Coordinates of C-alpha atoms in Angstrom, one line a residue:
X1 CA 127.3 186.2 106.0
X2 CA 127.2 182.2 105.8
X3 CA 124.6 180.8 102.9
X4 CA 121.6 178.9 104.4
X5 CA 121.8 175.8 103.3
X6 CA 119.1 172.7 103.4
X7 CA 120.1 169.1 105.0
X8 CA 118.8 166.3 103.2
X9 CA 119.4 162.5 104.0
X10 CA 120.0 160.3 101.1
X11 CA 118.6 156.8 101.7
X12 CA 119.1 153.8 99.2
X13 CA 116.0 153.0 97.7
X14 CA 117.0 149.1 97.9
X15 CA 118.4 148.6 100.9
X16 CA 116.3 151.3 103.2
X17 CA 120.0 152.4 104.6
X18 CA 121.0 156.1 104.6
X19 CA 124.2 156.5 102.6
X20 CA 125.2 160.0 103.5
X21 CA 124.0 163.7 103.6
X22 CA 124.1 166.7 100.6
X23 CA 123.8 169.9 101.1
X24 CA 121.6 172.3 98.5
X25 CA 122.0 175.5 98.6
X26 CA 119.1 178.3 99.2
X27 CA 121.0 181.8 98.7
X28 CA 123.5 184.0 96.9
X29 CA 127.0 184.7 98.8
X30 CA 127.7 187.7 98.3
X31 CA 130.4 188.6 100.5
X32 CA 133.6 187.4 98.4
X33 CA 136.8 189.2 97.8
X34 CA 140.6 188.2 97.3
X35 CA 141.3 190.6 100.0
X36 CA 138.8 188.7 102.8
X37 CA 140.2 185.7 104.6
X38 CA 138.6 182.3 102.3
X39 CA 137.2 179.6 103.5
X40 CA 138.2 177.6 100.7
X41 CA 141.0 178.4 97.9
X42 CA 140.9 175.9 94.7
X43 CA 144.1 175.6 92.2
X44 CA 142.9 175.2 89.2
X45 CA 140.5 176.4 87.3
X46 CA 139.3 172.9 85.3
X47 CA 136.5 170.7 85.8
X48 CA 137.3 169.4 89.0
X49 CA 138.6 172.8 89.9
X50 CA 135.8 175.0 88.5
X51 CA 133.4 172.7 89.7
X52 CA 134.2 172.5 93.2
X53 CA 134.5 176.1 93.0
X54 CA 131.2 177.0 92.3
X55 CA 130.0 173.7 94.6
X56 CA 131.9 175.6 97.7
X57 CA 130.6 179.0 97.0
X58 CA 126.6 177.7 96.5
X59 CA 127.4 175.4 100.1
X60 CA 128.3 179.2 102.0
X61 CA 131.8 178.9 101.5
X62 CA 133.9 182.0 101.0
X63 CA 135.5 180.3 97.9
X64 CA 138.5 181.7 95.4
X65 CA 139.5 179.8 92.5
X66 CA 143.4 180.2 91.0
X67 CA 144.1 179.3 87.3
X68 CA 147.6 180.1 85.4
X69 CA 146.3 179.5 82.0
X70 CA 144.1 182.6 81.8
X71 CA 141.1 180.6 80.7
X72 CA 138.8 178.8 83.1
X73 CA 138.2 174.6 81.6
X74 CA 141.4 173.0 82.0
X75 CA 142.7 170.9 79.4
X76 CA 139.1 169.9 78.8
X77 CA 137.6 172.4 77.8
X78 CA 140.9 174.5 76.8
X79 CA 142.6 171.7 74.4
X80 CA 141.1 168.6 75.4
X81 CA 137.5 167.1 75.3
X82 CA 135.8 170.0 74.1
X83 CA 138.1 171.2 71.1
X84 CA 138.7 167.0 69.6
X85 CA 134.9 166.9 69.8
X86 CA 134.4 169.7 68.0
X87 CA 136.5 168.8 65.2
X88 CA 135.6 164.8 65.5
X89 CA 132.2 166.2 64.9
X90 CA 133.6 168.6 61.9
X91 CA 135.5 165.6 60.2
X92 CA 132.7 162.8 60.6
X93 CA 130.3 166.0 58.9
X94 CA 132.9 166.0 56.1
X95 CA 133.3 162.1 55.9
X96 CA 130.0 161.7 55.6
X97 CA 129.1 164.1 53.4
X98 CA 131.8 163.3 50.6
X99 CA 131.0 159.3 50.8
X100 CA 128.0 158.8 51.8
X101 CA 125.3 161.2 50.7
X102 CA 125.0 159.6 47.4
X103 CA 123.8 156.5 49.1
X104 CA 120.9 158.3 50.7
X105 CA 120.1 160.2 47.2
X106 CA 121.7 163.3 48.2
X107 CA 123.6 164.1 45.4
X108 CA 126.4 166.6 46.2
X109 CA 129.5 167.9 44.1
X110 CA 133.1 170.0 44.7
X111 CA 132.9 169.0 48.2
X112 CA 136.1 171.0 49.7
X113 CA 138.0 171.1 52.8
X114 CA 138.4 174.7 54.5
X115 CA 140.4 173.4 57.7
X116 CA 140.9 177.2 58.7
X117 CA 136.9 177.6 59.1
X118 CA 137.1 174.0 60.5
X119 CA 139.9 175.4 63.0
X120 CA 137.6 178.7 63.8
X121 CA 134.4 177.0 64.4
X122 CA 136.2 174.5 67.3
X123 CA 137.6 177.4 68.7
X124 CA 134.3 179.4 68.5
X125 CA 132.9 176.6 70.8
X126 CA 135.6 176.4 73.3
X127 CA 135.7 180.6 74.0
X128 CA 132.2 180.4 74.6
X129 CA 132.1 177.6 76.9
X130 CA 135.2 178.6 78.7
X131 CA 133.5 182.3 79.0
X132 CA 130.7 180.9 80.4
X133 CA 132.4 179.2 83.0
X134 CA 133.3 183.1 84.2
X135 CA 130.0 183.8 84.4
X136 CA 129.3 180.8 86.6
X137 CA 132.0 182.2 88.9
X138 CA 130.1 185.6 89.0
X139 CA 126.5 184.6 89.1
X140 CA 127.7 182.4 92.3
X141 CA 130.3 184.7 93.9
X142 CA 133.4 182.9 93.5
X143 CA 136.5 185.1 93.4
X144 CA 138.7 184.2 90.1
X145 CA 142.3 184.9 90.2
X146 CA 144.8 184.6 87.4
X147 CA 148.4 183.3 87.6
X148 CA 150.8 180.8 89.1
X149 CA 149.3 179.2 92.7
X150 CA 152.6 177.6 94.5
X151 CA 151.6 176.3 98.4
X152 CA 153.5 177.6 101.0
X153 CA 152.7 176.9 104.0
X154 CA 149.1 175.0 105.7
X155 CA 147.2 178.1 104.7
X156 CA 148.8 180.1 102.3
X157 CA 149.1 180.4 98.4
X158 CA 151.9 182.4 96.5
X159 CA 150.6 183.9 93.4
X160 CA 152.6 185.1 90.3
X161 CA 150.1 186.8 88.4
X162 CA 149.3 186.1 84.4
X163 CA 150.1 189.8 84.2
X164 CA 153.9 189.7 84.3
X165 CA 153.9 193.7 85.9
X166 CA 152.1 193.0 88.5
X167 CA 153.7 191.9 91.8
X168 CA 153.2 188.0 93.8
X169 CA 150.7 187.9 96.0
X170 CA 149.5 185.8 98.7
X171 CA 146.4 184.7 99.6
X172 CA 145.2 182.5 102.9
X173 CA 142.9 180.2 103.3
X174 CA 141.2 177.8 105.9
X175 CA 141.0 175.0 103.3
X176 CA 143.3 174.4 100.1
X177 CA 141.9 172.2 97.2
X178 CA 144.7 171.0 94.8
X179 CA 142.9 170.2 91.3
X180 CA 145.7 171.1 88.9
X181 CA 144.5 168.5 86.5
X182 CA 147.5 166.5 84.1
X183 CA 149.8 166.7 81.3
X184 CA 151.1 164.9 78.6
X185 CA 153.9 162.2 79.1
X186 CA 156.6 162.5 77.0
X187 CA 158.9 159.9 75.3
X188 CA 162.8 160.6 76.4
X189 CA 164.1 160.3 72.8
X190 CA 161.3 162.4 71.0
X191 CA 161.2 165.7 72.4
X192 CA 157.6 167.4 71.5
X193 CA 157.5 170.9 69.2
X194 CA 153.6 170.7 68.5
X195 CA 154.5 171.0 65.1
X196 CA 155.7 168.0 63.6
X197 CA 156.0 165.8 66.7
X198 CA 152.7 166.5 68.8
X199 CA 150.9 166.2 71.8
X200 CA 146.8 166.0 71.7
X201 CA 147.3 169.8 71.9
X202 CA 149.5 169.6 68.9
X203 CA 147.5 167.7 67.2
X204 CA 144.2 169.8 67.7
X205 CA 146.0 172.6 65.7
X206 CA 147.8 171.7 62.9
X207 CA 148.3 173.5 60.3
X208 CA 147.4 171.2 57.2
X209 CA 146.8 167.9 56.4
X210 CA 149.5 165.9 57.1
X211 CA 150.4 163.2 54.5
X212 CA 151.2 160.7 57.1
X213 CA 150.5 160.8 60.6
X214 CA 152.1 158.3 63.2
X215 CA 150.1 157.7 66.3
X216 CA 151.9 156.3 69.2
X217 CA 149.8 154.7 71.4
X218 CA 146.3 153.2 70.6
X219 CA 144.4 154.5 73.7
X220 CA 141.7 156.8 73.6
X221 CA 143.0 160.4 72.8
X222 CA 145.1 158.5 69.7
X223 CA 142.1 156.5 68.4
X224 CA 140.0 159.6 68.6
X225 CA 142.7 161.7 67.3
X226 CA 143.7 159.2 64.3
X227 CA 140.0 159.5 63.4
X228 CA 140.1 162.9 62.7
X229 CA 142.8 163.5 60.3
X230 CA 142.0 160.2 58.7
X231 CA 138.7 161.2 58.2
X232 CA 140.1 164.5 56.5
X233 CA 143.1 162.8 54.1
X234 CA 146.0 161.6 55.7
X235 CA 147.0 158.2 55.9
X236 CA 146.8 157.2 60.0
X237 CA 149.3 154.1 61.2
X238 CA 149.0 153.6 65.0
X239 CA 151.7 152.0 66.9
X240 CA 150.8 150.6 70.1
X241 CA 152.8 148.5 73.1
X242 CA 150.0 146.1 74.0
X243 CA 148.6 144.0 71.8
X244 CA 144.9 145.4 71.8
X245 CA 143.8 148.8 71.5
X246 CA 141.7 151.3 73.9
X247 CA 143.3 150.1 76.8
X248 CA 140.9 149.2 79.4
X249 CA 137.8 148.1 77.5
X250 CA 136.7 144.9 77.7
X251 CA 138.6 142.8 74.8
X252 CA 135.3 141.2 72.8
X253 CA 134.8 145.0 72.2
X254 CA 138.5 146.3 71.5
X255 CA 138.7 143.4 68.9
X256 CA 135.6 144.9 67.2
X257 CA 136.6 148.3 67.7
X258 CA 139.8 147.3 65.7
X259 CA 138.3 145.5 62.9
X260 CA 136.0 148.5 62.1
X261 CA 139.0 151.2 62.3
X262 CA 140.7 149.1 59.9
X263 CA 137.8 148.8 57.7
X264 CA 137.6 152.6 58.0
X265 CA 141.3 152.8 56.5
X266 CA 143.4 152.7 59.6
X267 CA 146.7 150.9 60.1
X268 CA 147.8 149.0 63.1
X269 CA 150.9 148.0 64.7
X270 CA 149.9 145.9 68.0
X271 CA 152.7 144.8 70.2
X272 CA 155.1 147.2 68.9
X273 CA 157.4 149.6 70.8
X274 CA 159.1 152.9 69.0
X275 CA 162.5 152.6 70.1
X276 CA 164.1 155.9 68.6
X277 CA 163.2 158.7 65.9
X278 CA 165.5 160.8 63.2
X279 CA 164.4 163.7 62.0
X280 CA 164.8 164.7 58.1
X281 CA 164.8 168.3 58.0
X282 CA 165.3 168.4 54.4
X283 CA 162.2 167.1 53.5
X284 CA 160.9 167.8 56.8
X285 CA 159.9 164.1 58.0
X286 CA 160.3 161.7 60.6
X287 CA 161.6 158.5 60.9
X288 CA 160.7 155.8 63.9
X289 CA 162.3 152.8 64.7
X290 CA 160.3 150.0 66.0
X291 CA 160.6 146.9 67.4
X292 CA 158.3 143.6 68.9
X293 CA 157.4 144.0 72.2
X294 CA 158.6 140.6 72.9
X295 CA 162.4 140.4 71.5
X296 CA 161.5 138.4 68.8
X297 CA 161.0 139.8 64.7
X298 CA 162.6 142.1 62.6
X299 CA 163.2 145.5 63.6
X300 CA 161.8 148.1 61.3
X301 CA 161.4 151.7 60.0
X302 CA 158.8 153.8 58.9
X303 CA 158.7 157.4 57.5
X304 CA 156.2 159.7 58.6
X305 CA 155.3 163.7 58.3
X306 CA 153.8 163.7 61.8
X307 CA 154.1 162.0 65.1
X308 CA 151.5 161.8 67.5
X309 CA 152.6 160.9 70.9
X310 CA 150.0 159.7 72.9
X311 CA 151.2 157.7 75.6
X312 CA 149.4 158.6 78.6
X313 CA 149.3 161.9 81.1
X314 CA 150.7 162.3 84.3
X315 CA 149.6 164.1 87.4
X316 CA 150.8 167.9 86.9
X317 CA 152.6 169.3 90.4
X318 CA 154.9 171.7 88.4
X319 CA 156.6 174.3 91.1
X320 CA 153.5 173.7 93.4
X321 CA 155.5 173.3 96.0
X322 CA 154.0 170.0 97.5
X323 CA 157.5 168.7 98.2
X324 CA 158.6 172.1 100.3
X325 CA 155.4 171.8 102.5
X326 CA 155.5 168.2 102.6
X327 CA 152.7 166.9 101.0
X328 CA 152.3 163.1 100.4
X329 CA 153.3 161.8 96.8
X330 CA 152.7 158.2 96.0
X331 CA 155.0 156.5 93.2
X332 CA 153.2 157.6 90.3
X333 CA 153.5 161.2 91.5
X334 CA 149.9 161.5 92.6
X335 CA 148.9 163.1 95.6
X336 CA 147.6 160.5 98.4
X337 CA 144.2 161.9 100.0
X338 CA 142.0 159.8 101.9
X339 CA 138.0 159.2 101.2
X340 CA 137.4 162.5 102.1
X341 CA 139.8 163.9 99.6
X342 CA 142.0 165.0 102.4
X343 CA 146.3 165.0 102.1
X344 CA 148.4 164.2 105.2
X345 CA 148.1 168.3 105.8
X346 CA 144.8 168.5 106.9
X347 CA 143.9 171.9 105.5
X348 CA 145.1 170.8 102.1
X349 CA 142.9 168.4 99.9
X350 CA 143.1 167.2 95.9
X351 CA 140.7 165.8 93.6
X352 CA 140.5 164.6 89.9
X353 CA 144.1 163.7 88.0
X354 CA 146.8 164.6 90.8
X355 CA 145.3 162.0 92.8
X356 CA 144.3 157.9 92.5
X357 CA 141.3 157.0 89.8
X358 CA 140.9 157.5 86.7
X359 CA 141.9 160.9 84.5
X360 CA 138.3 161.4 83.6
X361 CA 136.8 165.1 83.2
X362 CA 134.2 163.8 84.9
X363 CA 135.7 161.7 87.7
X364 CA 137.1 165.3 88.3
X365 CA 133.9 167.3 88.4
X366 CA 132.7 164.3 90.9
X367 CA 135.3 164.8 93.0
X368 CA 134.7 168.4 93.3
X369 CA 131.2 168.2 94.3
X370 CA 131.9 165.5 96.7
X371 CA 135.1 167.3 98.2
X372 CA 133.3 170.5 98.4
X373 CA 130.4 169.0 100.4
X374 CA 133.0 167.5 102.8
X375 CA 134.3 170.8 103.1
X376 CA 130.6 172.3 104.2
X377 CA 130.5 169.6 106.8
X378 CA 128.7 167.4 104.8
X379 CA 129.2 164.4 103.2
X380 CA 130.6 163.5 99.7
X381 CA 130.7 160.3 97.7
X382 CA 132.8 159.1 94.3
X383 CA 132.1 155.8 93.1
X384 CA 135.7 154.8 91.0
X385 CA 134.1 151.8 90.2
X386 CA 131.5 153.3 87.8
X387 CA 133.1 156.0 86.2
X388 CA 131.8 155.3 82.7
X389 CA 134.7 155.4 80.1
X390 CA 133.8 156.6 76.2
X391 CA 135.5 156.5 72.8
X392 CA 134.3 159.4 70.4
X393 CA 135.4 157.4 67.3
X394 CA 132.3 156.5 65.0
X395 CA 130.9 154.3 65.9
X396 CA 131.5 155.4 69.4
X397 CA 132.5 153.0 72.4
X398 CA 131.8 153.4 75.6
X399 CA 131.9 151.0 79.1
X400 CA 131.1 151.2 83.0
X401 CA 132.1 148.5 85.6
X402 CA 134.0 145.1 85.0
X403 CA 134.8 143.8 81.8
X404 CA 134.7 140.1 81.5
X405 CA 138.5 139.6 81.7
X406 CA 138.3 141.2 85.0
X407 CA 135.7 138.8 85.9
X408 CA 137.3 135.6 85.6
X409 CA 140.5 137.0 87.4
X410 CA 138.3 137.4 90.2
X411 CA 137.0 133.8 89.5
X412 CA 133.4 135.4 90.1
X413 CA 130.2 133.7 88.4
X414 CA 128.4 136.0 85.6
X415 CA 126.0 135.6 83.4
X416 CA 126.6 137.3 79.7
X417 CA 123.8 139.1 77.5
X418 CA 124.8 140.7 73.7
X419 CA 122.6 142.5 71.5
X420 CA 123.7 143.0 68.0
X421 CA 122.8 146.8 66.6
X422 CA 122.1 145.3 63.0
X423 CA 118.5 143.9 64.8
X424 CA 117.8 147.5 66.2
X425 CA 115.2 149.3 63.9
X426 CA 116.6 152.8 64.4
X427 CA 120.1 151.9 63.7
X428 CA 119.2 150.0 60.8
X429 CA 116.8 153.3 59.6
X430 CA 119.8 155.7 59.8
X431 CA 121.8 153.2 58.6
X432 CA 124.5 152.9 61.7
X433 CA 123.6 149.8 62.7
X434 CA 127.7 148.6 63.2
X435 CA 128.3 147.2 66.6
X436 CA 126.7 146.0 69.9
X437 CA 125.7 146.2 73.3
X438 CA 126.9 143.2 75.8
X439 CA 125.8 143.0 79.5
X440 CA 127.3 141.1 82.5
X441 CA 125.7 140.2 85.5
X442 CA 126.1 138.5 89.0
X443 CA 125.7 134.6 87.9
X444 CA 123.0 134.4 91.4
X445 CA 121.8 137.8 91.9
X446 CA 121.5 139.3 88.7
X447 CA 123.5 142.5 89.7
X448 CA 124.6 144.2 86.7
X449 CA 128.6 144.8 87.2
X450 CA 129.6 145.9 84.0
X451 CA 128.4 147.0 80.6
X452 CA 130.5 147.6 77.4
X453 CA 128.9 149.3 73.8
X454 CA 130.0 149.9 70.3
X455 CA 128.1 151.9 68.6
X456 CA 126.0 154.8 67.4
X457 CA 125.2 157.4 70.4
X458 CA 127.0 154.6 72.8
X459 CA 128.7 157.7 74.7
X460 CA 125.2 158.4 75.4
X461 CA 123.5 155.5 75.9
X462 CA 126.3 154.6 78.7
X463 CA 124.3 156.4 81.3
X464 CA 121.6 154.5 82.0
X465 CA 123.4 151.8 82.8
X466 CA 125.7 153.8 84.8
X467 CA 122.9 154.8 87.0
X468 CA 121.3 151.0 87.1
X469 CA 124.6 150.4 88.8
X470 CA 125.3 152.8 90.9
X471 CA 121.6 151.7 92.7
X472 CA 122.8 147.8 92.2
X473 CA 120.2 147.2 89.9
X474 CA 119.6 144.0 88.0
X475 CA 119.4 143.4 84.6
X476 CA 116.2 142.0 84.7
X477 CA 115.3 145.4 86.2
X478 CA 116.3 147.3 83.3
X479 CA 114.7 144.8 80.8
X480 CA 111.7 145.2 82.7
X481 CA 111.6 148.9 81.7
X482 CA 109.8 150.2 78.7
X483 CA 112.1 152.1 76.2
X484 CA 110.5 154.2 73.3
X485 CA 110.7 152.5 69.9
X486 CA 112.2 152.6 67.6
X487 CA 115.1 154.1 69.6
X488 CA 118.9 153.1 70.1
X489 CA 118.4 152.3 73.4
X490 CA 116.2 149.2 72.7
X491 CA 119.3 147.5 72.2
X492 CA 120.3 148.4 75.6
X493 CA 117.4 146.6 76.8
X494 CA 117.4 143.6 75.0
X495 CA 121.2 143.1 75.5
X496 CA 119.5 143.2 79.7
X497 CA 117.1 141.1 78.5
X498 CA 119.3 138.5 76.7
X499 CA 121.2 138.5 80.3
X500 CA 118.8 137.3 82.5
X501 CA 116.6 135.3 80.0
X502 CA 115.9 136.1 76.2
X503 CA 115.8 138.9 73.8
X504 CA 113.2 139.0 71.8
X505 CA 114.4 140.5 68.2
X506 CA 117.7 138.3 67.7

């Protein structure tokens, strides 16, 4: 039996115009079963996959999920975003402790490093989360099958089961869901061993303290990644093609961000390409050749223990079979769906990495919502445009909408607002206070279109923004609203005040 489900009409509070239909659900589904004919089978059990999972199932849906790693979460929650921010956590802990206790009179001696506790306790947090994902599926009925999902036909899934003795199965469907998430791109002359040359996955696992440890590629998974094992002893160089680091952030920020990493201890090689690598396995090191991104300079060499690569991830379609049903690959590999998530086969749909936007956990879990609700009959909606973006360095960094370089490519008026964190009381009390907060807005109507942070708790201070823009708020709006003091998110507000008129403590 079908789930009752409530209608409800979602109508912009500023404009008055109805923007599309959500469905809630009312009841448990309880009829679910491998061996019943689905209404919706998802591939891949991370959070776009998970999520729309357990949206189908609570929309009525006769919903199974497939997942070949064994554990629900993805690379998130498996050896991604969960895992690094366990141990970036674990390290700044540790940092702080061992440097700067004694400025707060907290006098502490024989401070030690027990990276095999450090190692349990981020694994301790990723079981339980990805456990409780599990009991998500069960408390809301969906039907959780593990092993390989290859398409085969409009309607049908192959199975190879995660238990090797048992035998393939298929399983049909009315609706497919591709949300098989991304993996790592690799460099063609160094082949990654997750020992001494690593991947993020690599990386979250090592062994020891490595003396040296290469980063190649400055983007967010390096800078994060860097900051860890800095933070616990080893000497950190990043090596990164373009001349700025964390890619996409607005560049008054990235020039910031670098200044403080380097103040931190980090080294930097901006415009740089690694050409080639040798490995020593006498003394069990690496050596990478590097060169200026434009032609001219010296070529050079630099010895390390281990390489980070960290170069960007691509969509991962590995023996899914999309090119034997015929599915619709753009250039880059991602599937092409329309606004409704939908591929050229009808029955088939995709959300999160293996399709256009960015490779956001987040964006996923969006996309699962919204694809599940267009599955129900309903409607879905995923804003690319304010997908908030955030750096779990310390201080943290974090951005939603345009950055001003984007801005003047467009050759659109703005108006600018900054707000230093030094004049914020509570980050000068906890003494954080590095960093700031900068607004831009619509030059005649004050619409906010893009809002970039470095700082303390900026991953979390991001969201109010976000949800400023997402209901074309102002700046003036937000500066108009009264935030608790003394709290980090004062700076927030006068940065929106300092937009559309003055702040009032800088």
């Amino acid at each position: 039996m079908r789930r009752a489900t409530n209608l409800i009409s979602i109508t912009s509070r500023r404009s008055g115009v109805r923007v599309g239909y959500r469905f809630y659900a009312t009841n448990n589904n309880t009829q679910q079963g491998g061996s019943q004919q689905n209404d919706v089978v998802v591939i891949g059990g991370g959070p776009g996959g998970y999520v729309a999972a357990i949206k189908a199932a609570q929309l009525g849906l006769r919903t199974t999920c497939i997942e070949k790693r064994g554990r629900l979460g993805g690379t998130c929650l498996n050896v991604g975003c969960i895992p690094s921010k366990a141990l970036l956590n674990a390290s700044h802990i540790f940092e702080e402790t061992k440097h700067y206790f004694p400025e707060h009179g907290i006098k502490i001696s024989g401070v030690e490093l027990d990276l095999n506790v450090m190692m349990k306790s981020k694994e301790k947090a990723v079981t339980g989360l990805t456990s409780g994902i599990e009991m998500l599926f069960k408390k809301n009925g969906v039907n959780y099958i593990k092993g390989h999902a290859t398409i085969t036909g409009p309607n049908t899934i192959q199975v190879i089961p995660e238990d090797k003795s048992a035998q393939p199965q298929t399983v049909t469907s009315k609706n497919i869901v591709i949300a098989t998430g991304s993996e790592v791109t690799e460099l063609p002359f160094l082949k990654i061993n997750e020992t001494n040359v690593v991947s993020s996955t690599g990386a979250l696992d090592l062994k020891a303290v490595p003396k040296r440890l290469t980063v190649i590629g400055g983007g967010i998974i390096g800078l994060e990644m860097g900051s860890v094992w800095r933070r616990l002893g080893s000497e950190v160089t990043v090596v990164e093609f373009l001349d700025h680091i964390a890619g996409d952030a607005d560049s008054e920020i990235s020039k910031e961000f670098l200044r403080i990493l380097k103040k931190q201890g980090m080294k930097f090689k901006l415009s740089t390409k690694v050409t080639a690598a040798t490995e020593n396995k006498a003394n069990n090191t690496i050596k990478l050749s590097l060169e200026p991104v434009s032609g001219s300079g010296k070529p050079e060499e630099i010895e390390t223990d281990v390489v980070l690569v960290s170069v960007g991830r691509k969509p991962n379609t590995d023996r899914l079979g999309l090119k034997e049903v015929g599915i619709n690959v753009d250039n880059r590999g991602r599937v092409e769906v329309n606004d409704e998530f939908t591929t050229n086969i009808p029955s088939i749909r995709a959300i999160g990495d293996v399709i256009r936007g960015p490779m956001l956990a987040h964006k996923a879990e969006e996309d699962g919502i919204a694809c599940a609700e267009y599955l129900a009959g309903g409607h879905g909606h995923v804003d690319y445009n304010i997908v908030p973006s955030v750096v779990y360095t310390h201080p943290e960094v974090a951005w939603v909408g345009k950055t001003e370089e984007q801005l003047k490519k467009e050759g659109r008026s703005y108006n600018v607002g900054k707000f230093t964190m030094k004049a914020n009381s509570r980050a000068r009390t906890i003494d954080d206070a590095e960093g700031f907060v900068k607004f831009l807005s619509d030059k005649k109507t004050d619409e906010v279109l893009g809002v970039h942070m470095i700082g303390s708790a900026a991953g979390e201070l991001i969201a109010e923004p976000t949800l400023l823009m997402a209901y074309k708020g102002s700046s003036e709006d937000l500066a108009r609203t009264c935030h608790a003091h003394p709290t980090l998110s004062e700076a927030v507000k006068e940065a929106a005040m300092s937009c559309y008129d003055k702040p009032i403590h800088l």
